[in-house]
PDB file of N, CA and C in Angstrom:
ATOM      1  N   UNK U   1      -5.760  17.992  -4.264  1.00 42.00           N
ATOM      2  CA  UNK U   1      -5.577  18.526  -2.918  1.00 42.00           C
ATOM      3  C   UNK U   1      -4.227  19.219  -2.790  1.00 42.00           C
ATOM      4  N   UNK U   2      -4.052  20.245  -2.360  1.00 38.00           N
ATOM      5  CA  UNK U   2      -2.642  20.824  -1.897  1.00 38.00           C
ATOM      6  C   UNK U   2      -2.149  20.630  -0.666  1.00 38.00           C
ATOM      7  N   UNK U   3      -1.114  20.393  -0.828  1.00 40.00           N
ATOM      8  CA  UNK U   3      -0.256  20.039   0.337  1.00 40.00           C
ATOM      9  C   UNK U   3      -0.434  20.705   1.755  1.00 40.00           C
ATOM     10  N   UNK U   4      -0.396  20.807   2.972  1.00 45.00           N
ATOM     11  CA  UNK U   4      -0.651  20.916   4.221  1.00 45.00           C
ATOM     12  C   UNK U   4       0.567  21.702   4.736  1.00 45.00           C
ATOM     13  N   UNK U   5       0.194  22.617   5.050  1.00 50.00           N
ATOM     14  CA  UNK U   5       1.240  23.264   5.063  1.00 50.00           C
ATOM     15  C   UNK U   5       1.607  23.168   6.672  1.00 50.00           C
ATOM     16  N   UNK U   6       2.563  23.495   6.974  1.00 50.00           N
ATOM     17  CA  UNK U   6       3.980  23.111   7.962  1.00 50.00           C
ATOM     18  C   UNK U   6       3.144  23.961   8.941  1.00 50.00           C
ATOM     19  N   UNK U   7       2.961  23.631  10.395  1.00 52.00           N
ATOM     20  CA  UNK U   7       2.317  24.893  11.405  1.00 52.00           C
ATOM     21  C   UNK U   7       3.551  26.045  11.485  1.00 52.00           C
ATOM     22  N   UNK U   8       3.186  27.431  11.886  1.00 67.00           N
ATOM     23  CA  UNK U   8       3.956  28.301  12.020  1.00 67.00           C
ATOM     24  C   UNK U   8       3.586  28.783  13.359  1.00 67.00           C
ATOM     25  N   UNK U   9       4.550  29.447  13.755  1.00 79.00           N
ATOM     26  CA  UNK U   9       4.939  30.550  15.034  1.00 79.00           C
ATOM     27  C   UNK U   9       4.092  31.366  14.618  1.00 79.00           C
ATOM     28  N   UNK U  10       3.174  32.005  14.684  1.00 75.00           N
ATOM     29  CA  UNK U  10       2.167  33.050  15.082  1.00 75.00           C
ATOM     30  C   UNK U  10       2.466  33.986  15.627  1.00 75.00           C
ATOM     31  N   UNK U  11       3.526  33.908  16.774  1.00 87.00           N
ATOM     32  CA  UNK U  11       3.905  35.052  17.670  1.00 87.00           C
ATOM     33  C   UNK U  11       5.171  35.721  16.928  1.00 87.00           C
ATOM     34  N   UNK U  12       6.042  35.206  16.063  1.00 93.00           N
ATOM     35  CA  UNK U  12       6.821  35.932  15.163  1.00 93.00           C
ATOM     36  C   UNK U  12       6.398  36.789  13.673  1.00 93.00           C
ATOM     37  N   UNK U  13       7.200  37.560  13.314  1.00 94.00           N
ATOM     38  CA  UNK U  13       6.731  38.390  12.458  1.00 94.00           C
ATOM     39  C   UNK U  13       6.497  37.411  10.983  1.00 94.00           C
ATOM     40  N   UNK U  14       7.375  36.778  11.104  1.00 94.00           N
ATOM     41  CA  UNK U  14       7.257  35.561   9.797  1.00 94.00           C
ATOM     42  C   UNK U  14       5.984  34.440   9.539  1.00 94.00           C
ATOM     43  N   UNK U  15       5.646  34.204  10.875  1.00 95.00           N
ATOM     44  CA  UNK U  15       4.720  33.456  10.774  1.00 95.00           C
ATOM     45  C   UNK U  15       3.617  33.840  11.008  1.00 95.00           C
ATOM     46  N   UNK U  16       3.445  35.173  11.899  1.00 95.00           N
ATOM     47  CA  UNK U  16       1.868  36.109  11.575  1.00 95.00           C
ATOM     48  C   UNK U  16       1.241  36.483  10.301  1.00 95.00           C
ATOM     49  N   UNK U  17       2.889  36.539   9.100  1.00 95.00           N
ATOM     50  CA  UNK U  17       2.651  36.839   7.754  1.00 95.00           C
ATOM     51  C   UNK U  17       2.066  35.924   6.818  1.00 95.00           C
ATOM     52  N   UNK U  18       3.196  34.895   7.371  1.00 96.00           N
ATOM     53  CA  UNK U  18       2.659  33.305   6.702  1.00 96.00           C
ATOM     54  C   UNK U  18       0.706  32.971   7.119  1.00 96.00           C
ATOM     55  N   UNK U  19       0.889  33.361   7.986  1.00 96.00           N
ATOM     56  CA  UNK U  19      -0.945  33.210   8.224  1.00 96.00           C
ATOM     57  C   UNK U  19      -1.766  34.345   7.753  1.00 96.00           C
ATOM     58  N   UNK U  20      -1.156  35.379   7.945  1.00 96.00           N
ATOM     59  CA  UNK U  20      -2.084  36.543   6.615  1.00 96.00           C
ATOM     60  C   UNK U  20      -2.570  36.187   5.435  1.00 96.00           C
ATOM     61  N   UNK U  21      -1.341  35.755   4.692  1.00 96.00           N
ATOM     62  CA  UNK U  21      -1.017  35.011   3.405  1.00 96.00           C
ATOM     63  C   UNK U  21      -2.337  34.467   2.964  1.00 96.00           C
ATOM     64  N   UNK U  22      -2.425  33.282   4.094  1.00 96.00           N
ATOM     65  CA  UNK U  22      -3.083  32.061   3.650  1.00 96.00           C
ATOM     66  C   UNK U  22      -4.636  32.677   4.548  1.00 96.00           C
ATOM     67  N   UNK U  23      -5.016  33.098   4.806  1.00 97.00           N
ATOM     68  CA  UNK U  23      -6.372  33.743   5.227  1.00 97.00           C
ATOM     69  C   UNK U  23      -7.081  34.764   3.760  1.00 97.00           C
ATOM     70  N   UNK U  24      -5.763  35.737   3.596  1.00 96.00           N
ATOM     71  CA  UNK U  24      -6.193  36.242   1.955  1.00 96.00           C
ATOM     72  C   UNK U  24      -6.446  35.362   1.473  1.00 96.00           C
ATOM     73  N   UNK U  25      -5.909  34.208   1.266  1.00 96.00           N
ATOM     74  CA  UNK U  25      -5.891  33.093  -0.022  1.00 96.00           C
ATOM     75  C   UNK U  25      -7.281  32.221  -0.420  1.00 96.00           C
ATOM     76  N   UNK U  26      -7.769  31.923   1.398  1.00 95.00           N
ATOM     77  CA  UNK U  26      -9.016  31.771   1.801  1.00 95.00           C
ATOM     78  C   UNK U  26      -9.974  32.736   1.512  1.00 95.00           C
ATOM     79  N   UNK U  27      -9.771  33.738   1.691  1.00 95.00           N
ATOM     80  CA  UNK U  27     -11.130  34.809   1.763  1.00 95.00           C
ATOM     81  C   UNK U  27     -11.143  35.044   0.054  1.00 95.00           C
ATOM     82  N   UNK U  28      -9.781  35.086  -0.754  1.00 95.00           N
ATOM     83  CA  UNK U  28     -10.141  35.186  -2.034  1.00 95.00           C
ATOM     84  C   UNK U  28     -11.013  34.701  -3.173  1.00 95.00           C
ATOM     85  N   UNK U  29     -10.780  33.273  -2.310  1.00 96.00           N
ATOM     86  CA  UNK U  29     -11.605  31.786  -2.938  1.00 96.00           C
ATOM     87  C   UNK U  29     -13.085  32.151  -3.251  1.00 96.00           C
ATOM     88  N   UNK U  30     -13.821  32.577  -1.959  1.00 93.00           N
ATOM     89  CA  UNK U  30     -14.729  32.964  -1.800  1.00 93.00           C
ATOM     90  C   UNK U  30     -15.593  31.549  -1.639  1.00 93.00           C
ATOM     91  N   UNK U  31     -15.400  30.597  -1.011  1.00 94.00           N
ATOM     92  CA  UNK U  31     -15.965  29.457  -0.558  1.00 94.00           C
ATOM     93  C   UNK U  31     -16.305  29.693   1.009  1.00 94.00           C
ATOM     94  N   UNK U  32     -16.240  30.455   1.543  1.00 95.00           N
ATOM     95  CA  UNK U  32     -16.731  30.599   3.289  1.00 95.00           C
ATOM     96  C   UNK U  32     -17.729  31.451   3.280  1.00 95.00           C
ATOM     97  N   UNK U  33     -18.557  31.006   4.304  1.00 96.00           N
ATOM     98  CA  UNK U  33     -19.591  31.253   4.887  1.00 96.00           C
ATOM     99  C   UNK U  33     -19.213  32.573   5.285  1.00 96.00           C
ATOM    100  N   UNK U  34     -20.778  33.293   5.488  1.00 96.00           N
ATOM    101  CA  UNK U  34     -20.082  34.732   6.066  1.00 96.00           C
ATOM    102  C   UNK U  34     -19.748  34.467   7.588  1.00 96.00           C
ATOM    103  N   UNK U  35     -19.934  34.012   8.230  1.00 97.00           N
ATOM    104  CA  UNK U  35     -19.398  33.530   9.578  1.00 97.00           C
ATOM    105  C   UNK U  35     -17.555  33.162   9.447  1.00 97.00           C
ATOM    106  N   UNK U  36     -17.610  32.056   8.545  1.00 96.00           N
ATOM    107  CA  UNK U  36     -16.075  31.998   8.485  1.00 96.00           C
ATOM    108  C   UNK U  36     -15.564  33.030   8.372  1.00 96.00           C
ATOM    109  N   UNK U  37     -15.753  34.219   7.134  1.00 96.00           N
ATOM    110  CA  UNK U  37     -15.509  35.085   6.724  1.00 96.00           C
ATOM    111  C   UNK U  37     -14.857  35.973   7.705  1.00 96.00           C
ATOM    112  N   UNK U  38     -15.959  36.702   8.604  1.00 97.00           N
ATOM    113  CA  UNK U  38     -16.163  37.461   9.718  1.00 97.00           C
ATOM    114  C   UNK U  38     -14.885  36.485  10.726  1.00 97.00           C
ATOM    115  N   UNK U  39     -14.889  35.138  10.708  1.00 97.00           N
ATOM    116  CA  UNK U  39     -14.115  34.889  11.988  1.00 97.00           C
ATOM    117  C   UNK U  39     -12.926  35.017  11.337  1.00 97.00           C
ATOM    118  N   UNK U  40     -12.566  34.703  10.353  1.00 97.00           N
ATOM    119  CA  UNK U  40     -11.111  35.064   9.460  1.00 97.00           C
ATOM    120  C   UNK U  40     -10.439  36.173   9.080  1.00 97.00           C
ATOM    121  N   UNK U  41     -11.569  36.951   9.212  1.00 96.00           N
ATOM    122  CA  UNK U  41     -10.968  38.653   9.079  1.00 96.00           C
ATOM    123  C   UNK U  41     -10.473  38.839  10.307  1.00 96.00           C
ATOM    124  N   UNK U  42     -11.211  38.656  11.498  1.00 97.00           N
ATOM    125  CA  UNK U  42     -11.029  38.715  12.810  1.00 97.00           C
ATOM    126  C   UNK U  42      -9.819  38.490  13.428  1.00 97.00           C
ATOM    127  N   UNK U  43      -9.455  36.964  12.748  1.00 96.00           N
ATOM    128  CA  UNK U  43      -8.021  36.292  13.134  1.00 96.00           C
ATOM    129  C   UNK U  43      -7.450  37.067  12.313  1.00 96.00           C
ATOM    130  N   UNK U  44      -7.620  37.134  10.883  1.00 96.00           N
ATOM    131  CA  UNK U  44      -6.335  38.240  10.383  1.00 96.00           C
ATOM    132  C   UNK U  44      -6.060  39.877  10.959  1.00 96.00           C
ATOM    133  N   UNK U  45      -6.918  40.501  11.555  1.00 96.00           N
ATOM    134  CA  UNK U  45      -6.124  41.731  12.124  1.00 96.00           C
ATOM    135  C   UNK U  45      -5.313  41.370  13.356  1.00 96.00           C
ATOM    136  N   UNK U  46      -5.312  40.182  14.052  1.00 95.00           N
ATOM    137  CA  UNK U  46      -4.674  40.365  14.458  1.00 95.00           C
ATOM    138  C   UNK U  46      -2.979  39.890  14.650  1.00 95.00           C
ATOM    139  N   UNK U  47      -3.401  39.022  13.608  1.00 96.00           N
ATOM    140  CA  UNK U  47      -2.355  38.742  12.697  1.00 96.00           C
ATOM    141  C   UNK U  47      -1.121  40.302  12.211  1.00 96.00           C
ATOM    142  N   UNK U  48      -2.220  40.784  11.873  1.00 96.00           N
ATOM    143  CA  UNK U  48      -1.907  42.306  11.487  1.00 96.00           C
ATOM    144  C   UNK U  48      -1.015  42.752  12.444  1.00 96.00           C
ATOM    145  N   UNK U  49      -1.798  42.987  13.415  1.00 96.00           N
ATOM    146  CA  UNK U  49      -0.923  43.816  15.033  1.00 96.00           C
ATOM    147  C   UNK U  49       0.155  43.136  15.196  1.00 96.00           C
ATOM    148  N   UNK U  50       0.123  41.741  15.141  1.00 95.00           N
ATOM    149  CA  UNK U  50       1.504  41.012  15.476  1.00 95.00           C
ATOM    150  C   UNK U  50       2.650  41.818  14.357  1.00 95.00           C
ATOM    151  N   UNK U  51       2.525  42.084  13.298  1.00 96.00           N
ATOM    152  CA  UNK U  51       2.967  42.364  12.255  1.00 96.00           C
ATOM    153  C   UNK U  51       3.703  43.725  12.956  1.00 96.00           C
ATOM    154  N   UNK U  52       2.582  44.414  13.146  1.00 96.00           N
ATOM    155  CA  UNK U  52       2.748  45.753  13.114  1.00 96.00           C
ATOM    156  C   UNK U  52       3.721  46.343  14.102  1.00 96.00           C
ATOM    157  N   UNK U  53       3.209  45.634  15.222  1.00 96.00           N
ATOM    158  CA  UNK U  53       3.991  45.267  16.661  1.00 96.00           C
ATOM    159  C   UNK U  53       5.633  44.848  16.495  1.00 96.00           C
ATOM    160  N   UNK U  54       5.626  44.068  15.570  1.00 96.00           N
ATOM    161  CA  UNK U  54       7.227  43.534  15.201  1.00 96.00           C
ATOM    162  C   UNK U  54       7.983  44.452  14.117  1.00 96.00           C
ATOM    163  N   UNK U  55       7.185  44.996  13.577  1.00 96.00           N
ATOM    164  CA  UNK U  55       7.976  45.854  12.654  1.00 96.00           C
ATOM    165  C   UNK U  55       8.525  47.270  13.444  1.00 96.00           C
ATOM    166  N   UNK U  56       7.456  47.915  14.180  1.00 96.00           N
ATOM    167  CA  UNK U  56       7.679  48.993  15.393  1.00 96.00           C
ATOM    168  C   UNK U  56       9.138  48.264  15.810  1.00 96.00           C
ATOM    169  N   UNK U  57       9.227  47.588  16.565  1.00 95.00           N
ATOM    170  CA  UNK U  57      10.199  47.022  17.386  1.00 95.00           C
ATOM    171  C   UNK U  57      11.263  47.018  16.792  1.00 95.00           C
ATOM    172  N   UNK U  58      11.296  46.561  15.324  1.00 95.00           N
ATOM    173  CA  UNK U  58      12.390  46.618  14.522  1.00 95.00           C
ATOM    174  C   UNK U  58      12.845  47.701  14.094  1.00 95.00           C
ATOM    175  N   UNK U  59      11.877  48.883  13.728  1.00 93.00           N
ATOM    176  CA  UNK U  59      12.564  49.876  13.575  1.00 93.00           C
ATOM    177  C   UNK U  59      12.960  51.100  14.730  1.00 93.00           C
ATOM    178  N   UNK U  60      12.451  50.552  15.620  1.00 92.00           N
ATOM    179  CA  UNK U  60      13.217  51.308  16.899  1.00 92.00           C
ATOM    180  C   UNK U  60      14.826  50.702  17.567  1.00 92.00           C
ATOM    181  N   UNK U  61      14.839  49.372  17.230  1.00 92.00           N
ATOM    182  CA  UNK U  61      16.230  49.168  17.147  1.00 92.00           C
ATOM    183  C   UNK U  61      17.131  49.702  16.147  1.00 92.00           C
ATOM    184  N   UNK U  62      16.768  49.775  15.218  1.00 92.00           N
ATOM    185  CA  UNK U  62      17.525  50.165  13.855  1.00 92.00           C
ATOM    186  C   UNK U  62      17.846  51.894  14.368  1.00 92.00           C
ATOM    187  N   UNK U  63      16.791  52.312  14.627  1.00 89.00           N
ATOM    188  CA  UNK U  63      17.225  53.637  15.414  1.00 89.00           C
ATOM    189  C   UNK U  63      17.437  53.720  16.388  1.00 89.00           C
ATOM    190  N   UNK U  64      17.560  52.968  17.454  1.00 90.00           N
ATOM    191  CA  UNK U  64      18.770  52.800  18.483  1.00 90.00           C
ATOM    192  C   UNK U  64      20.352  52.461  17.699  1.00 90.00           C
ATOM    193  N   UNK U  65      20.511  52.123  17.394  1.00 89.00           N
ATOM    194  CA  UNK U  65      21.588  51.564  16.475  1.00 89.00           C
ATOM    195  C   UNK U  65      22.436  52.085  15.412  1.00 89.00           C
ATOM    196  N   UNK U  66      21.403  53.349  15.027  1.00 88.00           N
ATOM    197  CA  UNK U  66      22.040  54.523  14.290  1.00 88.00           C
ATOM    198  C   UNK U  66      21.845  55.416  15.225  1.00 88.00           C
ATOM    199  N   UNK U  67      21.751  55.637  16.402  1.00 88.00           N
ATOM    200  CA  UNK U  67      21.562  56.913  17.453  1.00 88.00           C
ATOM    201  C   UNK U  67      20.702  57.641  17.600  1.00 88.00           C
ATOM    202  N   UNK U  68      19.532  57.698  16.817  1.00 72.00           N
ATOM    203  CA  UNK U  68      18.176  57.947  16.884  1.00 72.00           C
ATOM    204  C   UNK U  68      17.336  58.208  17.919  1.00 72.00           C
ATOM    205  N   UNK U  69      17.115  59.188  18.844  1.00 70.00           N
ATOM    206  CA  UNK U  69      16.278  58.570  19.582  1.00 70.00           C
ATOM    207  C   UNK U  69      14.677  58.858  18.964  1.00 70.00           C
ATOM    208  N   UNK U  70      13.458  58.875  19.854  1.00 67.00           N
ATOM    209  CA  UNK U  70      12.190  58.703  19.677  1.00 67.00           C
ATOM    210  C   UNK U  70      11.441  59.664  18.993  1.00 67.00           C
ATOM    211  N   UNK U  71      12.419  60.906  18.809  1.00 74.00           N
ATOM    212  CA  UNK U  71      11.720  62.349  18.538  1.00 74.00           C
ATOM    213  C   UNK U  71      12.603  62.562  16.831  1.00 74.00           C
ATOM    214  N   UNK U  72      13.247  61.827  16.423  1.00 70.00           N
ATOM    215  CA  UNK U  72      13.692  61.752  15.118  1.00 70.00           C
ATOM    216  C   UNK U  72      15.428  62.239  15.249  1.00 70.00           C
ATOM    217  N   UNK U  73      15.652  62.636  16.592  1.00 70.00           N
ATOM    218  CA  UNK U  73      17.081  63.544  16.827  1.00 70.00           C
ATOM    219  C   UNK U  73      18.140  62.076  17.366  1.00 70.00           C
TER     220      UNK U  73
END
């Protein structure tokens, strides 16, 4: 058996990843039902958006921060 892993923050970029991770890891196995399947892909996009959502955010500070604004100027 492998160890149980620690719950994560979901709503941060670290722990939307940490649950990507382990959903690939699942779907790789190939032990789920196509139902699981389908509900695990499901939870992973949006896993995704959280991702995607936090990385946007991050790099619009980074270009606030070097003077950047929205249009590349």
């Amino acid at each position: 058996n492998m160890p149980a892993e620690a719950p994560t923050d979901s709503s941060t970029f670290e722990g939307s990843l940490q649950e990507l991770e382990g959903i690939v890891r699942s779907l790789e196995q190939g032990n789920l039902t196509l139902e699981e399947s389908l509900s695990q892909y499901a939870t992973a996009t949006k896993h995704l958006q959280v991702c995607y959502a936090k990385l946007n955010e991050a790099q619009r500070s980074v270009n606030l921060l070097r003077g950047i604004d929205e249009n590349g100027q």
